[in-house]
CSV table of C-alpha atoms in Angstrom, one decimal:
chain,number,residue,atom,x,y,z
M,1,MET,CA,-90.9,-184.6,208.2
M,2,ASP,CA,-90.3,-181.5,210.9
M,3,PHE,CA,-87.4,-179.6,209.7
M,4,THR,CA,-88.0,-177.1,212.8
M,5,PRO,CA,-84.7,-176.5,214.4
M,6,THR,CA,-85.1,-177.0,217.4
M,7,GLU,CA,-83.8,-174.6,220.4
M,8,GLU,CA,-80.7,-175.8,220.3
M,9,GLN,CA,-80.2,-175.8,216.7
M,10,ALA,CA,-81.9,-172.3,215.9
M,11,ALA,CA,-79.5,-170.7,218.7
M,12,ALA,CA,-76.4,-172.2,217.0
M,13,ARG,CA,-77.0,-171.1,214.0
M,14,ASP,CA,-77.7,-167.9,215.5
M,15,LEU,CA,-74.4,-167.7,216.9
M,16,ALA,CA,-72.6,-169.1,214.0
M,17,ALA,CA,-74.4,-166.2,212.2
M,18,ARG,CA,-73.0,-164.1,214.1
M,19,ILE,CA,-69.6,-165.3,213.7
M,20,PHE,CA,-69.8,-165.5,210.6
M,21,GLY,CA,-71.0,-162.0,209.6
M,22,ASP,CA,-68.7,-159.8,212.2
M,23,LEU,CA,-65.4,-161.9,211.1
M,24,SER,CA,-65.6,-163.1,207.5
M,25,THR,CA,-65.3,-159.7,205.8
M,26,HIS,CA,-64.3,-159.1,202.5
M,27,GLU,CA,-61.4,-157.3,204.3
M,28,ARG,CA,-60.1,-160.3,206.4
M,29,LEU,CA,-61.4,-162.8,202.5
M,30,THR,CA,-58.9,-160.7,200.9
M,31,ALA,CA,-55.9,-160.8,203.2
M,32,ALA,CA,-55.9,-164.3,203.9
M,33,GLY,CA,-55.0,-165.6,200.5
M,34,THR,CA,-56.2,-168.9,199.2
M,35,GLY,CA,-55.9,-169.6,203.4
M,36,SER,CA,-58.1,-170.5,205.4
M,37,ASP,CA,-58.3,-167.8,208.7
M,38,ALA,CA,-57.1,-169.2,212.1
M,39,GLU,CA,-58.6,-165.7,214.0
M,40,LEU,CA,-62.2,-166.9,212.9
M,41,TRP,CA,-61.2,-170.9,213.7
M,42,LYS,CA,-60.5,-170.4,216.6
M,43,ALA,CA,-63.4,-167.5,217.6
M,44,LEU,CA,-65.1,-170.8,216.3
M,45,CYS,CA,-64.1,-173.6,218.8
M,46,GLU,CA,-64.4,-171.5,221.2
M,47,ALA,CA,-67.5,-171.0,221.1
M,48,GLY,CA,-67.8,-174.6,221.1
M,49,LEU,CA,-70.0,-174.6,217.8
M,50,PRO,CA,-67.8,-177.6,216.1
M,51,ALA,CA,-68.5,-179.8,219.3
M,52,ALA,CA,-72.2,-178.5,219.1
M,53,VAL,CA,-72.3,-180.4,215.9
M,54,GLU,CA,-72.5,-184.2,218.0
M,55,ASP,CA,-75.6,-182.9,220.4
M,56,ILE,CA,-77.4,-180.9,217.2
M,57,GLY,CA,-77.0,-183.3,215.0
M,58,LEU,CA,-76.9,-183.8,211.0
M,59,LEU,CA,-79.1,-181.2,210.2
M,60,GLY,CA,-78.1,-178.7,213.6
M,61,LEU,CA,-74.5,-178.5,210.8
M,62,VAL,CA,-77.3,-178.2,207.9
M,63,LEU,CA,-77.9,-175.3,209.3
M,64,LEU,CA,-74.5,-174.0,210.7
M,65,LEU,CA,-72.8,-174.4,207.2
M,66,GLU,CA,-75.9,-172.2,205.6
M,67,GLU,CA,-74.3,-169.5,207.8
M,68,GLN,CA,-70.5,-170.2,206.5
M,69,GLY,CA,-71.7,-170.2,203.2
M,70,ARG,CA,-73.4,-167.3,202.9
M,71,THR,CA,-70.4,-165.2,203.8
M,72,THR,CA,-67.9,-168.0,202.1
M,73,ALA,CA,-65.7,-168.0,205.4
M,74,GLN,CA,-62.5,-170.0,205.2
M,75,VAL,CA,-62.4,-172.4,207.9
M,76,PRO,CA,-61.9,-176.4,207.7
M,77,PHE,CA,-66.0,-176.5,209.8
M,78,ALA,CA,-67.7,-178.6,207.4
M,79,ALA,CA,-64.5,-181.1,206.4
M,80,SER,CA,-63.9,-181.3,210.3
M,81,CYS,CA,-67.5,-182.0,211.4
M,82,VAL,CA,-68.3,-184.5,208.6
M,83,TYR,CA,-64.7,-186.7,208.1
M,84,GLY,CA,-64.1,-186.3,212.4
M,85,LEU,CA,-67.1,-185.3,214.5
M,86,LEU,CA,-69.7,-187.0,212.9
M,87,ALA,CA,-67.6,-190.6,211.9
M,88,VAL,CA,-65.7,-190.9,214.7
M,89,SER,CA,-69.3,-190.8,216.6
M,90,ALA,CA,-71.1,-192.7,214.6
M,91,HIS,CA,-68.1,-195.4,213.2
M,92,GLY,CA,-65.1,-195.0,216.1
M,93,SER,CA,-65.0,-197.3,218.5
M,94,ALA,CA,-65.6,-196.1,222.4
M,95,GLU,CA,-61.5,-195.3,222.7
M,96,GLN,CA,-61.1,-193.3,219.5
M,97,ARG,CA,-64.4,-191.9,220.7
M,98,GLU,CA,-63.2,-190.9,224.2
M,99,ARG,CA,-59.9,-189.8,222.7
M,100,LEU,CA,-61.1,-188.0,219.5
M,101,LEU,CA,-63.9,-186.2,219.9
M,102,PRO,CA,-62.8,-183.7,222.5
M,103,ALA,CA,-59.8,-182.6,220.3
M,104,ILE,CA,-61.7,-182.4,217.5
M,105,GLY,CA,-64.8,-181.2,219.0
M,106,ASP,CA,-62.2,-178.1,220.6
M,107,GLY,CA,-60.3,-177.5,217.3
M,108,THR,CA,-56.6,-178.8,218.6
M,109,VAL,CA,-57.3,-182.1,216.3
M,110,VAL,CA,-58.3,-181.1,212.6
M,111,VAL,CA,-60.1,-183.6,210.2
M,112,THR,CA,-60.4,-183.2,206.6
M,113,GLY,CA,-61.1,-186.3,204.2
M,114,ALA,CA,-59.9,-187.9,201.0
M,115,LEU,CA,-63.5,-189.2,199.7
M,116,PRO,CA,-64.7,-190.7,197.0
M,117,GLU,CA,-62.2,-193.6,197.5
M,118,ALA,CA,-58.9,-193.4,196.1
M,119,ALA,CA,-56.0,-196.0,194.8
M,120,VAL,CA,-54.4,-196.5,198.1
M,121,ARG,CA,-53.5,-199.7,198.9
M,122,VAL,CA,-53.5,-200.8,202.7
M,123,GLY,CA,-50.4,-203.2,203.8
M,124,GLY,CA,-50.5,-206.3,206.2
M,125,SER,CA,-49.4,-204.2,209.3
M,126,GLY,CA,-52.4,-201.7,208.6
M,127,GLU,CA,-49.8,-199.2,206.7
M,128,LEU,CA,-51.5,-197.4,203.9
M,129,SER,CA,-49.9,-195.9,200.3
M,130,GLY,CA,-50.8,-193.9,197.4
M,131,VAL,CA,-51.1,-190.7,196.4
M,132,VAL,CA,-54.6,-188.7,196.7
M,133,PRO,CA,-54.2,-185.7,194.2
M,134,VAL,CA,-56.6,-183.0,195.9
M,135,VAL,CA,-57.5,-183.3,199.5
M,136,PRO,CA,-59.9,-179.9,200.9
M,137,TRP,CA,-57.9,-178.5,203.6
M,138,LEU,CA,-55.6,-180.8,204.0
M,139,ARG,CA,-52.7,-177.4,204.8
M,140,ASP,CA,-55.1,-177.0,208.0
M,141,ALA,CA,-55.3,-180.4,209.4
M,142,THR,CA,-54.0,-182.9,212.0
M,143,HIS,CA,-55.8,-185.6,210.1
M,144,VAL,CA,-57.0,-187.0,207.1
M,145,LEU,CA,-60.3,-189.7,207.1
M,146,VAL,CA,-58.5,-191.9,203.7
M,147,ALA,CA,-61.0,-194.6,202.1
M,148,ASP,CA,-59.4,-197.2,200.0
M,149,GLU,CA,-59.2,-199.1,197.0
M,150,GLU,CA,-62.0,-201.5,199.1
M,151,HIS,CA,-63.6,-198.9,201.0
M,152,GLY,CA,-62.0,-199.4,203.6
M,153,LEU,CA,-61.5,-195.8,206.6
M,154,TRP,CA,-58.7,-195.0,208.2
M,155,LEU,CA,-57.5,-192.5,209.9
M,156,VAL,CA,-53.9,-190.9,208.9
M,157,ARG,CA,-52.0,-188.1,210.5
M,158,THR,CA,-50.6,-185.3,208.4
M,159,VAL,CA,-47.6,-185.9,209.8
M,160,ASP,CA,-46.4,-189.2,208.9
M,161,ALA,CA,-48.2,-188.4,205.2
M,162,ARG,CA,-46.2,-185.9,202.6
M,163,CYS,CA,-48.3,-183.3,202.0
M,164,ASP,CA,-47.9,-180.6,199.6
M,165,PRO,CA,-50.1,-177.6,198.7
M,166,VAL,CA,-52.7,-177.6,196.2
M,167,GLU,CA,-54.5,-174.2,194.6
M,168,LEU,CA,-57.9,-175.3,193.6
M,169,THR,CA,-61.0,-172.7,191.8
M,170,ALA,CA,-62.0,-172.0,195.8
M,171,PRO,CA,-59.4,-171.5,198.2
M,172,TRP,CA,-60.2,-174.5,200.3
M,173,SER,CA,-56.3,-174.8,201.3
M,174,ALA,CA,-55.8,-177.7,200.0
M,175,GLY,CA,-53.2,-180.3,199.2
M,176,ARG,CA,-51.5,-183.9,197.9
M,177,LEU,CA,-51.5,-186.4,200.3
M,178,THR,CA,-48.7,-188.9,199.1
M,179,LEU,CA,-48.7,-191.7,201.1
M,180,ASP,CA,-45.6,-194.1,201.3
M,181,ALA,CA,-46.0,-197.8,204.2
M,182,THR,CA,-47.6,-195.2,206.2
M,183,PRO,CA,-49.6,-195.9,209.3
M,184,GLY,CA,-53.6,-196.0,209.7
M,185,GLU,CA,-56.0,-195.9,212.5
M,186,ARG,CA,-58.7,-198.5,210.6
M,187,LEU,CA,-62.2,-196.7,211.7
M,188,GLY,CA,-65.7,-198.2,211.3
M,189,GLY,CA,-67.1,-201.3,210.3
M,190,ARG,CA,-70.9,-201.3,210.4
M,191,LEU,CA,-72.8,-198.6,211.2
M,192,VAL,CA,-73.9,-197.5,214.5
M,193,GLU,CA,-76.2,-194.6,215.7
M,194,ARG,CA,-76.7,-193.6,218.9
M,195,LEU,CA,-80.6,-192.3,219.3
M,196,GLY,CA,-81.5,-191.1,222.8
M,197,GLU,CA,-80.8,-193.9,225.2
M,198,ARG,CA,-80.6,-196.5,222.7
M,199,GLU,CA,-78.5,-198.3,220.5
M,200,ARG,CA,-79.4,-199.4,216.9
M,201,VAL,CA,-77.0,-201.5,214.8
M,202,GLY,CA,-77.3,-201.5,211.3
M,203,GLY,CA,-80.3,-200.2,209.6
M,204,SER,CA,-80.4,-196.8,207.8
M,205,ASP,CA,-83.5,-197.3,205.5
M,206,ALA,CA,-87.1,-198.5,205.8
M,207,GLU,CA,-86.2,-201.8,205.5
M,208,GLY,CA,-83.5,-201.6,208.9
M,209,ALA,CA,-81.1,-202.8,206.6
M,210,GLY,CA,-77.6,-200.8,207.2
M,211,LEU,CA,-75.1,-198.4,205.4
M,212,ASP,CA,-71.5,-199.4,205.9
M,213,ALA,CA,-69.1,-196.8,207.7
M,214,TYR,CA,-67.8,-195.5,203.6
M,215,ASP,CA,-71.5,-195.1,202.3
M,216,ASP,CA,-72.9,-193.4,205.7
M,217,VAL,CA,-69.4,-191.1,205.9
M,218,LEU,CA,-70.4,-190.3,202.0
M,219,ALA,CA,-73.6,-189.8,202.0
M,220,THR,CA,-73.1,-187.3,205.2
M,221,ALA,CA,-70.5,-185.3,203.5
M,222,ARG,CA,-72.9,-185.0,200.6
M,223,THR,CA,-75.5,-183.8,202.6
M,224,ALA,CA,-73.4,-181.4,204.4
M,225,PHE,CA,-71.6,-179.3,201.9
M,226,ALA,CA,-74.8,-179.3,200.0
M,227,GLY,CA,-76.4,-177.6,202.7
M,228,LEU,CA,-72.6,-175.6,202.6
M,229,GLN,CA,-73.6,-174.7,198.8
M,230,ALA,CA,-77.4,-173.6,199.8
M,231,GLY,CA,-75.6,-170.7,201.8
M,232,VAL,CA,-73.6,-170.1,199.4
M,233,CYS,CA,-76.5,-169.7,196.6
M,234,ALA,CA,-78.2,-167.2,199.6
M,235,GLY,CA,-75.6,-165.1,199.2
M,236,SER,CA,-75.1,-165.2,195.9
M,237,VAL,CA,-78.6,-164.2,195.6
M,238,ALA,CA,-78.3,-161.4,198.6
M,239,ARG,CA,-75.8,-159.9,196.6
M,240,ALA,CA,-77.7,-160.0,193.4
M,241,VAL,CA,-81.1,-158.4,195.5
M,242,ALA,CA,-78.9,-155.9,196.9
M,243,HIS,CA,-76.7,-154.6,193.1
M,244,THR,CA,-80.3,-154.7,191.1
M,245,ASN,CA,-81.9,-152.8,193.5
M,246,THR,CA,-79.1,-149.6,193.7
M,247,ARG,CA,-77.5,-149.9,190.4
M,248,GLU,CA,-79.5,-147.7,188.0
M,249,GLN,CA,-80.4,-148.0,183.9
M,250,PHE,CA,-82.1,-145.6,182.1
M,251,GLY,CA,-83.1,-143.6,185.9
M,252,ARG,CA,-85.0,-146.7,186.7
M,253,PRO,CA,-82.8,-149.6,189.7
M,254,LEU,CA,-82.2,-153.0,187.3
M,255,ALA,CA,-84.2,-154.8,189.6
M,256,THR,CA,-87.7,-153.2,187.8
M,257,LYS,CA,-87.0,-155.0,184.9
M,258,GLN,CA,-88.7,-158.4,184.6
M,259,GLY,CA,-85.7,-160.2,182.3
M,260,VAL,CA,-84.1,-159.3,186.0
M,261,GLN,CA,-86.5,-160.4,188.0
M,262,LEU,CA,-86.9,-163.2,186.3
M,263,ARG,CA,-83.5,-164.6,186.6
M,264,ALA,CA,-83.7,-163.3,190.5
M,265,ALA,CA,-86.9,-165.9,191.1
M,266,ASP,CA,-85.3,-168.3,189.4
M,267,ALA,CA,-82.0,-168.1,191.2
M,268,TYR,CA,-84.6,-168.0,194.4
M,269,MET,CA,-86.1,-171.1,193.6
M,270,ASP,CA,-83.4,-173.1,192.9
M,271,THR,CA,-81.9,-172.6,196.0
M,272,GLU,CA,-84.8,-173.8,198.2
M,273,ALA,CA,-84.5,-176.7,196.1
M,274,ILE,CA,-80.8,-177.1,197.4
M,275,ARG,CA,-82.0,-176.4,201.0
M,276,VAL,CA,-85.0,-178.5,201.4
M,277,THR,CA,-83.5,-181.7,200.2
M,278,ALA,CA,-80.5,-181.1,202.4
M,279,TYR,CA,-82.8,-180.4,205.1
M,280,GLU,CA,-85.1,-183.6,204.4
M,281,ALA,CA,-81.4,-186.0,203.7
M,282,ALA,CA,-80.1,-184.4,207.5
M,283,TRP,CA,-82.9,-185.0,209.6
M,284,ARG,CA,-83.8,-188.5,208.1
M,285,ARG,CA,-80.2,-189.4,209.1
M,286,ASP,CA,-80.6,-188.3,212.4
M,287,GLU,CA,-83.9,-189.8,212.8
M,288,GLY,CA,-82.6,-192.9,211.9
M,289,LEU,CA,-84.0,-193.5,208.5
M,290,GLY,CA,-83.2,-194.4,205.4
M,291,TYR,CA,-81.7,-191.2,203.6
M,292,ALA,CA,-79.0,-193.2,200.8
M,293,PRO,CA,-81.0,-191.3,198.0
M,294,HIS,CA,-82.1,-188.3,199.4
M,295,ALA,CA,-78.5,-187.6,200.4
M,296,LEU,CA,-77.6,-188.4,196.4
M,297,THR,CA,-81.1,-186.5,195.5
M,298,ALA,CA,-79.2,-183.4,197.6
M,299,ALA,CA,-75.8,-183.8,196.1
M,300,TRP,CA,-77.6,-183.4,192.3
M,301,TRP,CA,-79.9,-180.4,193.1
M,302,ALA,CA,-76.4,-178.7,194.7
M,303,SER,CA,-74.6,-179.9,191.7
M,304,GLU,CA,-76.5,-178.4,188.4
M,305,ALA,CA,-78.7,-175.8,190.6
M,306,GLY,CA,-75.7,-174.5,192.6
M,307,SER,CA,-73.9,-173.8,189.1
M,308,ARG,CA,-77.0,-172.2,187.4
M,309,VAL,CA,-77.5,-170.1,191.2
M,310,VAL,CA,-73.7,-168.9,191.3
M,311,HIS,CA,-73.6,-168.2,187.3
M,312,ALA,CA,-76.6,-165.8,187.7
M,313,GLY,CA,-75.4,-164.2,190.3
M,314,GLN,CA,-72.7,-162.9,188.5
M,315,HIS,CA,-74.8,-162.2,185.6
M,316,LEU,CA,-77.0,-160.2,187.3
M,317,HIS,CA,-74.0,-157.9,188.6
M,318,GLY,CA,-73.4,-157.6,185.0
M,319,GLY,CA,-69.6,-155.5,184.5
M,320,THR,CA,-69.1,-155.3,188.0
M,321,GLY,CA,-69.4,-159.2,188.4
M,322,ALA,CA,-66.6,-160.2,185.8
M,323,ASP,CA,-64.1,-157.9,188.5
M,324,LEU,CA,-62.1,-160.9,190.3
M,325,ASP,CA,-61.8,-158.6,194.1
M,326,HIS,CA,-65.2,-157.9,193.8
M,327,PRO,CA,-67.2,-160.2,196.5
M,328,VAL,CA,-70.0,-162.0,194.5
M,329,HIS,CA,-66.8,-163.4,192.6
M,330,ARG,CA,-65.9,-166.0,196.1
M,331,HIS,CA,-69.4,-167.0,195.6
M,332,PHE,CA,-69.3,-168.2,192.1
M,333,LEU,CA,-66.0,-169.6,192.7
M,334,TRP,CA,-67.6,-171.6,195.5
M,335,GLY,CA,-69.9,-173.1,194.3
M,336,ARG,CA,-68.3,-174.2,190.9
M,337,GLN,CA,-66.0,-175.8,193.7
M,338,LEU,CA,-69.0,-177.6,195.2
M,339,ASP,CA,-70.6,-178.5,191.8
M,340,ALA,CA,-67.9,-181.2,191.4
M,341,TYR,CA,-66.7,-181.8,195.3
M,342,LEU,CA,-67.8,-185.3,196.2
M,343,GLY,CA,-69.4,-186.3,192.3
M,344,CYS,CA,-70.8,-183.5,189.4
M,345,GLY,CA,-74.4,-183.7,188.8
M,346,SER,CA,-74.3,-186.8,185.9
M,347,GLU,CA,-72.1,-188.8,188.5
M,348,VAL,CA,-74.5,-188.7,191.5
M,349,LEU,CA,-77.3,-188.9,189.2
M,350,GLN,CA,-76.2,-192.2,187.8
M,351,GLU,CA,-75.6,-193.4,191.3
M,352,LEU,CA,-79.4,-192.9,192.3
M,353,GLY,CA,-80.6,-194.5,189.3
M,354,ALA,CA,-78.8,-197.4,190.4
M,355,LEU,CA,-80.1,-197.4,193.7
M,356,ILE,CA,-83.8,-197.0,192.6
M,357,VAL,CA,-83.0,-199.6,189.8
M,358,ASP,CA,-81.8,-202.5,192.8
M,359,GLY,CA,-84.6,-201.0,194.9
M,360,GLU,CA,-83.0,-199.6,197.6
M,361,GLY,CA,-84.2,-195.6,196.4
M,362,ASP,CA,-87.7,-196.1,198.0
M,363,ALA,CA,-87.4,-195.1,202.1
């Protein structure tokens, strides 16, 4: 394994850090409320960062999402790259890739995902019916990647469906998706990965058995959002460190107290565990290796450890952490939202156990 970023990945990460740092400020986040920051999204697209994900891969995306998480930037970056650019790139037909990828890359098409599978039925002509109670970033999206009851993937235009605003724990511009004989465009069959100049159909584990489109997109999403959680946690720890080094009690900084140091150290180690497991899953996917169990491992750490870290960050701020308007509270809200998104810790652990029992977790 080699998680060292390539020059392109490092350059994209540094550019993302600069844009997020400049534009995702406390004042702008406060003004945005629970919606997204259109100016920030425009800046990211003009810089070519969504489009770059096709070249820098899932590991590159994880690096970018860490920078988003550090600032809790309110843009549909993760969703559009995972459910749009990477999903279409891996599973779309040549016509779909030619038509959709440039528009997703420049931000004129924004894709979000209704995953895991929902109670969505498919009619004989490909029309979809059903309700998805919560879809993150639905209010920003032009398209939704919907998973039906049989794990089929469908791209649905939001203008063809009913989208009602929904508020979540975190400000993710979410909505309720109602489909009533809504037309959908089928995406995907078996996994097709383009590796350099060659194409390989199937394979994503050591024995060469492939993931289907649904399983691949879900595993990709879990890996990417684990990377986002790593950034959220890193931001929370950084704020806690800054606070405890400047806040004094009895004439000494809080950071000199052993209990504070131990709590912060535990939070740091948990954050590193989230990061390294997300890196491993992303690297394996980019290399065409088995990564299904690794994605579940990253998701478990993101859920279990992520919750611990954001609670610690708020706790180490003392009474200040209880202020709903304090920046650290945003990390708490994002951390708890990501804790349950795409499966809480106990759910993904059960999936991982079943995978190991079936002999598919030995990649």
